[in-house]
Amino acid sequence: MVLRVTRLPHALAARVLVLALLLGAPGGARAAEAKARMPSLAQLQTELSSGDEARVMRALTLLGKRKQAGSVGVLTAFVQAGQPDALADRAVAALGELASPLALPALTELVRHRRPEARIAALSAVAVLPGEAPLGLLVAGLRDSDPVVRGASARLLGERGDRSAIDVLFLALERGVPEAAPALGLLGDAAAVTRLHGFLGRVALQTMLPGYERLLARADLDEAVKLEIVARLGEVAVVTVKRFLERELAAGVAARSPRLAHALRETAKRIEERPTPGGAAAP
Amino acid sequence: MIAQLAELGHRRALLACAALLACSGGPPALDARHAIGESTRGAATVSARLAAAPPDAPVPLGLVATTASSSPPELVRIALAPTPSVRWRRRLSADARPELLGDAVVVPSAGKLLVLDDATGQTRFELALPGALYLGAARHGATLAVVVREAADGKQPPRSHVLAFDAHTGARRFRHDSDAELGRPAARAGMLFLPWQRQGLIVLDLQTGRELSFLRSQDDVIDFVSADDDDVWFGHRTLYALSRGYDGTRATAQALGPAGERLPGRPAAFDSAFSARPAVPSAHGRIALHFDPERGPSGAAPSALADRVYFVFYRYVFAFDGAGVLRWARSLPHDVITARALRSGLLAVSDDGSLAALAAADGAVSALGGVGLPLAAASLVGSAGLAPPPSPAAVPADAPSLRLGLLEVALDIDQRLVPARALATTALAALPDPEATRDLLELYARSTTPPELSRVVADALRTRRTGLEHAVDALLARYDFLEQTRPAPLAVLAPALVEAGERRAVPRLLERMLDHETPLAVLPSVVRAVVELGDTSVAPPLLAFVRLYRNDSSFSEAPDALIEAARGVLRHGGAAAPAQLAALTSDGRARPELTSALATLLAPQAGGPPSEAVAVAAPPATPPLPRTLSRADVRATFQTHEAELRACLQAELERDPKLTQLRVSFVAEADGSAHAFQITPASAPLGDCLYPKLAGYRFARFSGGRRVVRHTLALTRPADPAQALRVESDAEAPWWSRAAKTLRKADPLSSPWWQSALPIAPLVTRERPPAAASTPPASSTPSASSTPPADDTWWVPTTPNPKP
């Protein structure tokens, strides 16, 4: 696409600048003022069709913050009209910022976009929407042929906090999606942690540790579960684990649990300082 | 002629040393009387003698075989009734397949021809065959005739020799030498039939050796002659019955053509009479036609007994009727090494020593038991009218339908047998049964299906007109990383559905069009199918598709799918379509390559009404496509994608450090798409990584039909781990260059073969002393002479007639 370079109309430019400043300012009054000074939908539509990439990008940013009826339609139409990659992806991200269920039909189509970057943007936008349908789309992302899309889906599922995704995340971990481990670290309960231990030795330690890191950092998990994690990692007894335990201790994951702190410290101390045989993989 | 005849102790066996090559003063050469251009004569005499001869007594079923994988090798006589059992066995390394002729077993071994007693396995007499190739023997009454050929010296054509002798005593009846090439003989009604130069038959009186007739074919090859209880048959691909009026032309002979030429391995009606039949495991006998010809009523064409011609391809048996229609197909557990067509069906001998009877009508298999010995080669004789031995099982196994029988063969995983699996696949596709379409799709979807077979399936699917609902259903299949499922074979299905005009497929084709998992290389075919099968309802989604991606980098290198979709908009979009398409380019947002293509599509329509003609707007002139996909093109495509291949291969190397090369085979379509990828070595993680990438590769287009491509990626691990793995496309390199990379180092101490000082031992025949101790423990009644003494090393020159 050849973007035409045009002069920004002064009035609109001024408004945009003011708005940009106000958006950064705290306080309800400023927000209200910003809302009042937000360009109209028609104005933003004009900007979108300006052909100037910078103006289009700014308009997309504003549309993402303009949580009013009509924004979804404008952004959807913009994407569907066929855009260069960067603008299309930004528009999809803006749809996500709106967090509007009205965007779901369009996003449902966009998660099947031929470009992985566009799919990731659409999945990210979907992830903030409530309901079963968005969850299904994220799970479908785990089935994608692109590893980056699979990884993004796993991460988004973890961040979404929906425990019904635990089983499929375990399947993803089994199939070699490393991002499934930290996602499970965010979602897993005691039973899931026990199941996760079963992957020790089968999945690379470097894949597993981010999952354990999330688990140790969670306040909602029982101390016993965390102690079991430390014990299991102690059985692996390689330097990588030693460093991990020391790091966790330093990060304060055991600040409120002397027993956990003791376990981290003693387990790390027990592991000898010798190179990990065969790299970082678990024995 | 040097001939020795000697008593062998207490046995009746005789040693007849006929050092054929050293003979002098023999009878006149046969070919001296048969010049080129000589025509058939004496056919009436022979025919009359055949007609006057009473039918031979039925020959009981009998089996003689050589063993495989046993050391030392053995000759085994197997009795078939009441159940298969070893009648006798003896240690013997056969040079050619043994033959069971009446009460004698004839087998060449270690430069000698042994004639054994069928009842005991003991040697009756031996003939020396120094350096000669044994082609075969025939017997009628008490006279046994053998044909051997000298080894070729590269200067003169090898001489052939016919020797007839008494089957019990070894007493010579006659001998002929010939500069012409003679083949394995047949005998009937006291006459010996000798194939001559692949052009004719010489008929001799078996008692006197006098020539009775010379039959010369003027329009076909005579590659064999065979005699059964009633008739003499000869020919090559076509089988002729020897008759009174035969003048050397097809028109004057009753002919039967079992059409083996169309079958994998191109089996002839009978084994060539001019080639020795090996005694070791080989394709010989494992790829064969089996039938028993029957002379038709006066004037009628001959037919096959029970209207069945059986085609054996290793473990598979296909039964055709007289019209060449396939009736049933079966897959047996082991390779069939020989078989006999009987009135009731086929009696098959497998290489595990088991026998099975397959019913002529439906192929129902009755297991007859076995001897539990691995067999290499075997001869099974017996009159066709006999019944097979009774089966230990009361009821034969249920016979599956023709479709299921073919499916079992097609779905087999034995990669040796792909040609016959392709035959089954093609036959399956020819069935009107709608389920056959589903079977073909299942076959295609199997990961064990090699690309050669996938190509056959792809071709076959295009011919299907029934069961297309299964093809439509198959469109639902899509790639799923978690479930490890592969996408639908869209490169195959889309064209097939178009050819069948299957409009029910349109919704699912649209679904696949919008699915990012549909490989870019296949997408044009899918869109084309939507366009060809769709109506006005497909115009909006096609337009939306073009609009969404008109400026997207996804199609920057291959906009074909978008152009196809635009063509569909014009075709189905009505009057507004040209304006809608023009609007896609008028704002300057469409990519240049798409803009150009749309302009070409729209140009002929300027000022004219939109019509179907728009859809066939002439594309810009392009150079003619090559006939096929060259190796260089394949290599270039792989090199283009080397970086992403390396990522997958690097990961695989961490799992398998010994990996040095990767073979990728697939079916390439003329439009540049590819499918049916098979990756060797098979590794699930590697396949998961490579498959989505490979499926999206677009190769150079070509004008010919789809072809199977094999490509090798050679992996070179750098000495420095920090350096990237080297991936070399090796498709262009010949196989020997790959072998050259791993040449073994020569042993500096060993001498080359041409400096060998080993003497070439003279080949002589000697009588061996009878020694009970040399009897193999497993034998029932073997001949002692078959077991060499411990010091009988082959390079030690031996003297004739050592004292016992």
PDB file of N, CA, C and O in Angstrom, chain A residues 1-2 48-49 78-85 110-115 119 139 142-145 150 168 171-172 175-177, chain B residues 479-484 511-520 523 544 547-555 588-589 591 692:
ATOM      1  N   MET A   1       0.852  -1.189   0.000  1.00  0.00           N
ATOM      2  CA  MET A   1       0.000   0.000   0.000  1.00  0.00           C
ATOM      3  C   MET A   1       0.889   1.241   0.000  1.00  0.00           C
ATOM      4  O   MET A   1       1.895   1.308   0.678  1.00  0.00           O
ATOM      5  N   VAL A   2       0.487   2.197  -0.732  1.00  0.00           N
ATOM      6  CA  VAL A   2       1.238   3.455  -0.767  1.00  0.00           C
ATOM      7  C   VAL A   2       0.465   4.465   0.063  1.00  0.00           C
ATOM      8  O   VAL A   2      -0.656   4.857  -0.261  1.00  0.00           O
ATOM      9  N   LEU A  48      -9.047   7.586   9.666  1.00  0.00           N
ATOM     10  CA  LEU A  48      -8.716   6.227   9.222  1.00  0.00           C
ATOM     11  C   LEU A  48      -8.570   6.153   7.704  1.00  0.00           C
ATOM     12  O   LEU A  48      -7.808   5.340   7.184  1.00  0.00           O
ATOM     13  N   SER A  49      -9.311   6.973   7.037  1.00  0.00           N
ATOM     14  CA  SER A  49      -9.236   6.931   5.571  1.00  0.00           C
ATOM     15  C   SER A  49      -8.268   7.980   5.019  1.00  0.00           C
ATOM     16  O   SER A  49      -8.244   8.231   3.817  1.00  0.00           O
ATOM     17  N   PHE A  78     -12.871  -1.320   9.256  1.00  0.00           N
ATOM     18  CA  PHE A  78     -11.519  -0.919   8.853  1.00  0.00           C
ATOM     19  C   PHE A  78     -10.667  -2.156   8.543  1.00  0.00           C
ATOM     20  O   PHE A  78      -9.997  -2.227   7.507  1.00  0.00           O
ATOM     21  N   VAL A  79     -10.696  -3.104   9.429  1.00  0.00           N
ATOM     22  CA  VAL A  79      -9.892  -4.319   9.213  1.00  0.00           C
ATOM     23  C   VAL A  79     -10.374  -5.065   7.979  1.00  0.00           C
ATOM     24  O   VAL A  79      -9.586  -5.503   7.127  1.00  0.00           O
ATOM     25  N   GLN A  80     -11.681  -5.188   7.872  1.00  0.00           N
ATOM     26  CA  GLN A  80     -12.233  -5.988   6.774  1.00  0.00           C
ATOM     27  C   GLN A  80     -12.047  -5.317   5.419  1.00  0.00           C
ATOM     28  O   GLN A  80     -12.176  -5.982   4.376  1.00  0.00           O
ATOM     29  N   ALA A  81     -11.739  -4.051   5.437  1.00  0.00           N
ATOM     30  CA  ALA A  81     -11.528  -3.352   4.168  1.00  0.00           C
ATOM     31  C   ALA A  81     -10.168  -3.670   3.568  1.00  0.00           C
ATOM     32  O   ALA A  81      -9.889  -3.293   2.433  1.00  0.00           O
ATOM     33  N   GLY A  82      -9.327  -4.388   4.337  1.00  0.00           N
ATOM     34  CA  GLY A  82      -8.031  -4.789   3.818  1.00  0.00           C
ATOM     35  C   GLY A  82      -6.967  -3.762   4.092  1.00  0.00           C
ATOM     36  O   GLY A  82      -6.954  -2.703   3.454  1.00  0.00           O
ATOM     37  N   GLN A  83      -6.091  -4.052   5.026  1.00  0.00           N
ATOM     38  CA  GLN A  83      -5.095  -3.071   5.450  1.00  0.00           C
ATOM     39  C   GLN A  83      -3.700  -3.683   5.391  1.00  0.00           C
ATOM     40  O   GLN A  83      -3.544  -4.915   5.384  1.00  0.00           O
ATOM     41  N   PRO A  84      -2.706  -2.815   5.413  1.00  0.00           N
ATOM     42  CA  PRO A  84      -1.344  -3.350   5.581  1.00  0.00           C
ATOM     43  C   PRO A  84      -1.244  -4.050   6.935  1.00  0.00           C
ATOM     44  O   PRO A  84      -2.022  -3.741   7.861  1.00  0.00           O
ATOM     45  N   ASP A  85      -0.281  -4.933   7.047  1.00  0.00           N
ATOM     46  CA  ASP A  85      -0.198  -5.785   8.232  1.00  0.00           C
ATOM     47  C   ASP A  85      -0.224  -4.986   9.545  1.00  0.00           C
ATOM     48  O   ASP A  85      -0.991  -5.301  10.471  1.00  0.00           O
ATOM     49  N   LEU A 110     -11.366 -13.283  12.750  1.00  0.00           N
ATOM     50  CA  LEU A 110      -9.967 -12.863  12.673  1.00  0.00           C
ATOM     51  C   LEU A 110      -8.995 -13.838  13.337  1.00  0.00           C
ATOM     52  O   LEU A 110      -7.807 -13.816  13.029  1.00  0.00           O
ATOM     53  N   VAL A 111      -9.498 -14.660  14.250  1.00  0.00           N
ATOM     54  CA  VAL A 111      -8.572 -15.661  14.809  1.00  0.00           C
ATOM     55  C   VAL A 111      -8.217 -16.710  13.754  1.00  0.00           C
ATOM     56  O   VAL A 111      -7.379 -17.578  14.010  1.00  0.00           O
ATOM     57  N   ARG A 112      -8.864 -16.643  12.599  1.00  0.00           N
ATOM     58  CA  ARG A 112      -8.493 -17.549  11.502  1.00  0.00           C
ATOM     59  C   ARG A 112      -7.770 -16.785  10.383  1.00  0.00           C
ATOM     60  O   ARG A 112      -7.704 -17.253   9.247  1.00  0.00           O
ATOM     61  N   HIS A 113      -7.285 -15.642  10.709  1.00  0.00           N
ATOM     62  CA  HIS A 113      -6.538 -14.859   9.723  1.00  0.00           C
ATOM     63  C   HIS A 113      -5.310 -15.645   9.287  1.00  0.00           C
ATOM     64  O   HIS A 113      -4.751 -16.416  10.058  1.00  0.00           O
ATOM     65  N   ARG A 114      -4.897 -15.439   8.057  1.00  0.00           N
ATOM     66  CA  ARG A 114      -3.780 -16.232   7.546  1.00  0.00           C
ATOM     67  C   ARG A 114      -2.441 -15.840   8.168  1.00  0.00           C
ATOM     68  O   ARG A 114      -1.509 -16.648   8.191  1.00  0.00           O
ATOM     69  N   ARG A 115      -2.341 -14.641   8.695  1.00  0.00           N
ATOM     70  CA  ARG A 115      -1.072 -14.231   9.301  1.00  0.00           C
ATOM     71  C   ARG A 115      -1.063 -14.539  10.789  1.00  0.00           C
ATOM     72  O   ARG A 115      -1.988 -14.164  11.517  1.00  0.00           O
ATOM     73  N   ARG A 119      -3.526 -13.342  14.010  1.00  0.00           N
ATOM     74  CA  ARG A 119      -4.251 -14.296  14.856  1.00  0.00           C
ATOM     75  C   ARG A 119      -3.934 -14.032  16.331  1.00  0.00           C
ATOM     76  O   ARG A 119      -4.810 -14.103  17.190  1.00  0.00           O
ATOM     77  N   VAL A 139      -8.733 -21.920  23.219  1.00  0.00           N
ATOM     78  CA  VAL A 139      -8.346 -23.335  23.184  1.00  0.00           C
ATOM     79  C   VAL A 139      -8.020 -23.740  21.748  1.00  0.00           C
ATOM     80  O   VAL A 139      -7.055 -24.475  21.485  1.00  0.00           O
ATOM     81  N   LEU A 142      -4.582 -23.201  20.732  1.00  0.00           N
ATOM     82  CA  LEU A 142      -3.576 -24.201  21.107  1.00  0.00           C
ATOM     83  C   LEU A 142      -3.386 -25.250  20.008  1.00  0.00           C
ATOM     84  O   LEU A 142      -2.391 -25.969  20.001  1.00  0.00           O
ATOM     85  N   ARG A 143      -4.383 -25.336  19.152  1.00  0.00           N
ATOM     86  CA  ARG A 143      -4.332 -26.340  18.082  1.00  0.00           C
ATOM     87  C   ARG A 143      -3.687 -25.788  16.815  1.00  0.00           C
ATOM     88  O   ARG A 143      -3.609 -26.482  15.802  1.00  0.00           O
ATOM     89  N   ASP A 144      -3.289 -24.557  16.841  1.00  0.00           N
ATOM     90  CA  ASP A 144      -2.761 -23.882  15.661  1.00  0.00           C
ATOM     91  C   ASP A 144      -1.461 -24.533  15.186  1.00  0.00           C
ATOM     92  O   ASP A 144      -0.702 -25.089  15.981  1.00  0.00           O
ATOM     93  N   SER A 145      -1.208 -24.416  13.885  1.00  0.00           N
ATOM     94  CA  SER A 145       0.029 -24.983  13.339  1.00  0.00           C
ATOM     95  C   SER A 145       1.231 -24.104  13.654  1.00  0.00           C
ATOM     96  O   SER A 145       2.368 -24.558  13.525  1.00  0.00           O
ATOM     97  N   ARG A 150       0.338 -20.882  19.295  1.00  0.00           N
ATOM     98  CA  ARG A 150       0.040 -21.836  20.365  1.00  0.00           C
ATOM     99  C   ARG A 150       0.536 -21.288  21.700  1.00  0.00           C
ATOM    100  O   ARG A 150      -0.162 -21.360  22.723  1.00  0.00           O
ATOM    101  N   VAL A 168      -6.781 -29.159  28.827  1.00  0.00           N
ATOM    102  CA  VAL A 168      -6.245 -28.949  27.479  1.00  0.00           C
ATOM    103  C   VAL A 168      -4.835 -28.366  27.551  1.00  0.00           C
ATOM    104  O   VAL A 168      -3.998 -28.622  26.673  1.00  0.00           O
ATOM    105  N   LEU A 171      -2.591 -31.231  27.934  1.00  0.00           N
ATOM    106  CA  LEU A 171      -2.397 -31.881  26.637  1.00  0.00           C
ATOM    107  C   LEU A 171      -1.380 -31.091  25.801  1.00  0.00           C
ATOM    108  O   LEU A 171      -0.510 -31.669  25.136  1.00  0.00           O
ATOM    109  N   ALA A 172      -1.506 -29.780  25.873  1.00  0.00           N
ATOM    110  CA  ALA A 172      -0.562 -28.940  25.126  1.00  0.00           C
ATOM    111  C   ALA A 172       0.859 -29.129  25.635  1.00  0.00           C
ATOM    112  O   ALA A 172       1.813 -29.207  24.846  1.00  0.00           O
ATOM    113  N   ARG A 175       2.209 -32.218  24.326  1.00  0.00           N
ATOM    114  CA  ARG A 175       2.555 -32.135  22.901  1.00  0.00           C
ATOM    115  C   ARG A 175       3.737 -31.202  22.641  1.00  0.00           C
ATOM    116  O   ARG A 175       4.156 -31.045  21.505  1.00  0.00           O
ATOM    117  N   GLY A 176       4.199 -30.551  23.666  1.00  0.00           N
ATOM    118  CA  GLY A 176       5.388 -29.727  23.456  1.00  0.00           C
ATOM    119  C   GLY A 176       5.131 -28.247  23.340  1.00  0.00           C
ATOM    120  O   GLY A 176       5.867 -27.557  22.631  1.00  0.00           O
ATOM    121  N   VAL A 177       4.095 -27.736  23.981  1.00  0.00           N
ATOM    122  CA  VAL A 177       3.881 -26.287  24.026  1.00  0.00           C
ATOM    123  C   VAL A 177       4.469 -25.798  25.357  1.00  0.00           C
ATOM    124  O   VAL A 177       3.846 -25.957  26.413  1.00  0.00           O
TER     125      VAL A 177
ATOM    126  N   TYR B 479      -6.176 -29.468  10.122  1.00  0.00           N
ATOM    127  CA  TYR B 479      -4.983 -29.665  10.933  1.00  0.00           C
ATOM    128  C   TYR B 479      -5.288 -29.331  12.390  1.00  0.00           C
ATOM    129  O   TYR B 479      -5.944 -28.340  12.696  1.00  0.00           O
ATOM    130  N   ASP B 480      -4.850 -30.162  13.284  1.00  0.00           N
ATOM    131  CA  ASP B 480      -5.016 -29.918  14.715  1.00  0.00           C
ATOM    132  C   ASP B 480      -3.742 -30.378  15.405  1.00  0.00           C
ATOM    133  O   ASP B 480      -3.431 -31.573  15.426  1.00  0.00           O
ATOM    134  N   PHE B 481      -3.029 -29.440  15.963  1.00  0.00           N
ATOM    135  CA  PHE B 481      -1.745 -29.768  16.590  1.00  0.00           C
ATOM    136  C   PHE B 481      -1.939 -30.693  17.778  1.00  0.00           C
ATOM    137  O   PHE B 481      -1.175 -31.645  17.971  1.00  0.00           O
ATOM    138  N   LEU B 482      -2.957 -30.425  18.566  1.00  0.00           N
ATOM    139  CA  LEU B 482      -3.139 -31.233  19.776  1.00  0.00           C
ATOM    140  C   LEU B 482      -3.588 -32.642  19.453  1.00  0.00           C
ATOM    141  O   LEU B 482      -3.133 -33.607  20.061  1.00  0.00           O
ATOM    142  N   GLU B 483      -4.513 -32.747  18.520  1.00  0.00           N
ATOM    143  CA  GLU B 483      -5.039 -34.076  18.184  1.00  0.00           C
ATOM    144  C   GLU B 483      -4.183 -34.773  17.140  1.00  0.00           C
ATOM    145  O   GLU B 483      -4.476 -35.911  16.762  1.00  0.00           O
ATOM    146  N   GLN B 484      -3.168 -34.107  16.674  1.00  0.00           N
ATOM    147  CA  GLN B 484      -2.256 -34.678  15.673  1.00  0.00           C
ATOM    148  C   GLN B 484      -2.997 -35.089  14.399  1.00  0.00           C
ATOM    149  O   GLN B 484      -2.682 -36.112  13.791  1.00  0.00           O
ATOM    150  N   GLU B 511     -15.580 -22.925   3.956  1.00  0.00           N
ATOM    151  CA  GLU B 511     -14.985 -23.021   5.289  1.00  0.00           C
ATOM    152  C   GLU B 511     -13.471 -23.219   5.203  1.00  0.00           C
ATOM    153  O   GLU B 511     -12.707 -22.579   5.916  1.00  0.00           O
ATOM    154  N   ARG B 512     -13.084 -24.091   4.299  1.00  0.00           N
ATOM    155  CA  ARG B 512     -11.643 -24.343   4.135  1.00  0.00           C
ATOM    156  C   ARG B 512     -10.939 -23.132   3.528  1.00  0.00           C
ATOM    157  O   ARG B 512      -9.781 -22.870   3.804  1.00  0.00           O
ATOM    158  N   MET B 513     -11.662 -22.425   2.694  1.00  0.00           N
ATOM    159  CA  MET B 513     -11.069 -21.224   2.082  1.00  0.00           C
ATOM    160  C   MET B 513     -10.731 -20.198   3.156  1.00  0.00           C
ATOM    161  O   MET B 513      -9.704 -19.523   3.086  1.00  0.00           O
ATOM    162  N   LEU B 514     -11.585 -20.112   4.162  1.00  0.00           N
ATOM    163  CA  LEU B 514     -11.381 -19.104   5.197  1.00  0.00           C
ATOM    164  C   LEU B 514     -10.515 -19.609   6.342  1.00  0.00           C
ATOM    165  O   LEU B 514     -10.253 -18.876   7.292  1.00  0.00           O
ATOM    166  N   ASP B 515     -10.096 -20.861   6.271  1.00  0.00           N
ATOM    167  CA  ASP B 515      -9.311 -21.464   7.350  1.00  0.00           C
ATOM    168  C   ASP B 515      -7.827 -21.223   7.103  1.00  0.00           C
ATOM    169  O   ASP B 515      -7.292 -21.597   6.056  1.00  0.00           O
ATOM    170  N   HIS B 516      -7.160 -20.621   8.083  1.00  0.00           N
ATOM    171  CA  HIS B 516      -5.745 -20.346   7.886  1.00  0.00           C
ATOM    172  C   HIS B 516      -4.907 -21.606   7.809  1.00  0.00           C
ATOM    173  O   HIS B 516      -3.766 -21.566   7.353  1.00  0.00           O
ATOM    174  N   GLU B 517      -5.449 -22.720   8.271  1.00  0.00           N
ATOM    175  CA  GLU B 517      -4.687 -23.966   8.209  1.00  0.00           C
ATOM    176  C   GLU B 517      -4.689 -24.576   6.816  1.00  0.00           C
ATOM    177  O   GLU B 517      -3.969 -25.546   6.560  1.00  0.00           O
ATOM    178  N   THR B 518      -5.506 -24.060   5.935  1.00  0.00           N
ATOM    179  CA  THR B 518      -5.439 -24.529   4.552  1.00  0.00           C
ATOM    180  C   THR B 518      -4.145 -23.999   3.947  1.00  0.00           C
ATOM    181  O   THR B 518      -3.932 -22.790   3.879  1.00  0.00           O
ATOM    182  N   PRO B 519      -3.254 -24.894   3.534  1.00  0.00           N
ATOM    183  CA  PRO B 519      -1.950 -24.425   3.033  1.00  0.00           C
ATOM    184  C   PRO B 519      -2.122 -23.469   1.859  1.00  0.00           C
ATOM    185  O   PRO B 519      -2.992 -23.651   1.007  1.00  0.00           O
ATOM    186  N   LEU B 520      -1.279 -22.475   1.851  1.00  0.00           N
ATOM    187  CA  LEU B 520      -1.360 -21.460   0.798  1.00  0.00           C
ATOM    188  C   LEU B 520      -1.225 -22.093  -0.579  1.00  0.00           C
ATOM    189  O   LEU B 520      -1.858 -21.644  -1.541  1.00  0.00           O
ATOM    190  N   LEU B 523      -4.594 -23.427  -1.547  1.00  0.00           N
ATOM    191  CA  LEU B 523      -5.719 -22.497  -1.507  1.00  0.00           C
ATOM    192  C   LEU B 523      -6.292 -22.162  -2.892  1.00  0.00           C
ATOM    193  O   LEU B 523      -7.517 -22.119  -3.050  1.00  0.00           O
ATOM    194  N   ALA B 544     -15.450 -10.602   0.050  1.00  0.00           N
ATOM    195  CA  ALA B 544     -14.918 -10.265   1.379  1.00  0.00           C
ATOM    196  C   ALA B 544     -13.506 -10.816   1.548  1.00  0.00           C
ATOM    197  O   ALA B 544     -12.635 -10.181   2.160  1.00  0.00           O
ATOM    198  N   ARG B 547     -11.161  -8.662  -0.401  1.00  0.00           N
ATOM    199  CA  ARG B 547     -11.032  -7.356   0.255  1.00  0.00           C
ATOM    200  C   ARG B 547     -10.149  -7.448   1.502  1.00  0.00           C
ATOM    201  O   ARG B 547      -9.262  -6.629   1.720  1.00  0.00           O
ATOM    202  N   LEU B 548     -10.373  -8.458   2.324  1.00  0.00           N
ATOM    203  CA  LEU B 548      -9.613  -8.591   3.568  1.00  0.00           C
ATOM    204  C   LEU B 548      -8.109  -8.707   3.311  1.00  0.00           C
ATOM    205  O   LEU B 548      -7.304  -8.149   4.038  1.00  0.00           O
ATOM    206  N   TYR B 549      -7.767  -9.457   2.273  1.00  0.00           N
ATOM    207  CA  TYR B 549      -6.340  -9.762   2.066  1.00  0.00           C
ATOM    208  C   TYR B 549      -5.709  -8.962   0.925  1.00  0.00           C
ATOM    209  O   TYR B 549      -4.579  -9.244   0.545  1.00  0.00           O
ATOM    210  N   ARG B 550      -6.418  -7.995   0.416  1.00  0.00           N
ATOM    211  CA  ARG B 550      -5.890  -7.310  -0.767  1.00  0.00           C
ATOM    212  C   ARG B 550      -4.582  -6.582  -0.465  1.00  0.00           C
ATOM    213  O   ARG B 550      -3.806  -6.301  -1.363  1.00  0.00           O
ATOM    214  N   ASN B 551      -4.362  -6.227   0.798  1.00  0.00           N
ATOM    215  CA  ASN B 551      -3.127  -5.506   1.137  1.00  0.00           C
ATOM    216  C   ASN B 551      -2.337  -6.260   2.205  1.00  0.00           C
ATOM    217  O   ASN B 551      -1.505  -5.679   2.889  1.00  0.00           O
ATOM    218  N   ASP B 552      -2.630  -7.522   2.365  1.00  0.00           N
ATOM    219  CA  ASP B 552      -1.984  -8.311   3.416  1.00  0.00           C
ATOM    220  C   ASP B 552      -0.760  -9.013   2.845  1.00  0.00           C
ATOM    221  O   ASP B 552      -0.766  -9.457   1.691  1.00  0.00           O
ATOM    222  N   SER B 553       0.257  -9.118   3.664  1.00  0.00           N
ATOM    223  CA  SER B 553       1.494  -9.733   3.177  1.00  0.00           C
ATOM    224  C   SER B 553       1.350 -11.239   2.954  1.00  0.00           C
ATOM    225  O   SER B 553       2.205 -11.855   2.323  1.00  0.00           O
ATOM    226  N   SER B 554       0.279 -11.820   3.452  1.00  0.00           N
ATOM    227  CA  SER B 554       0.098 -13.275   3.316  1.00  0.00           C
ATOM    228  C   SER B 554       0.149 -13.704   1.850  1.00  0.00           C
ATOM    229  O   SER B 554       0.585 -14.812   1.538  1.00  0.00           O
ATOM    230  N   PHE B 555      -0.343 -12.850   0.971  1.00  0.00           N
ATOM    231  CA  PHE B 555      -0.436 -13.229  -0.435  1.00  0.00           C
ATOM    232  C   PHE B 555       0.549 -12.453  -1.305  1.00  0.00           C
ATOM    233  O   PHE B 555       0.377 -12.390  -2.509  1.00  0.00           O
ATOM    234  N   GLY B 588      -6.036   2.461  -4.178  1.00  0.00           N
ATOM    235  CA  GLY B 588      -4.590   2.288  -4.118  1.00  0.00           C
ATOM    236  C   GLY B 588      -4.109   1.397  -2.988  1.00  0.00           C
ATOM    237  O   GLY B 588      -2.917   1.319  -2.715  1.00  0.00           O
ATOM    238  N   ARG B 589      -5.018   0.745  -2.299  1.00  0.00           N
ATOM    239  CA  ARG B 589      -4.592  -0.046  -1.149  1.00  0.00           C
ATOM    240  C   ARG B 589      -4.218  -1.477  -1.518  1.00  0.00           C
ATOM    241  O   ARG B 589      -3.570  -2.163  -0.740  1.00  0.00           O
ATOM    242  N   ARG B 591      -2.396  -4.607  -3.206  1.00  0.00           N
ATOM    243  CA  ARG B 591      -0.998  -4.847  -3.576  1.00  0.00           C
ATOM    244  C   ARG B 591      -0.860  -4.809  -5.094  1.00  0.00           C
ATOM    245  O   ARG B 591      -1.788  -5.188  -5.819  1.00  0.00           O
ATOM    246  N   PRO B 692       3.329 -28.569   8.681  1.00  0.00           N
ATOM    247  CA  PRO B 692       2.632 -27.338   8.277  1.00  0.00           C
ATOM    248  C   PRO B 692       3.465 -26.489   7.326  1.00  0.00           C
ATOM    249  O   PRO B 692       2.919 -25.807   6.469  1.00  0.00           O
TER     250      PRO B 692
END
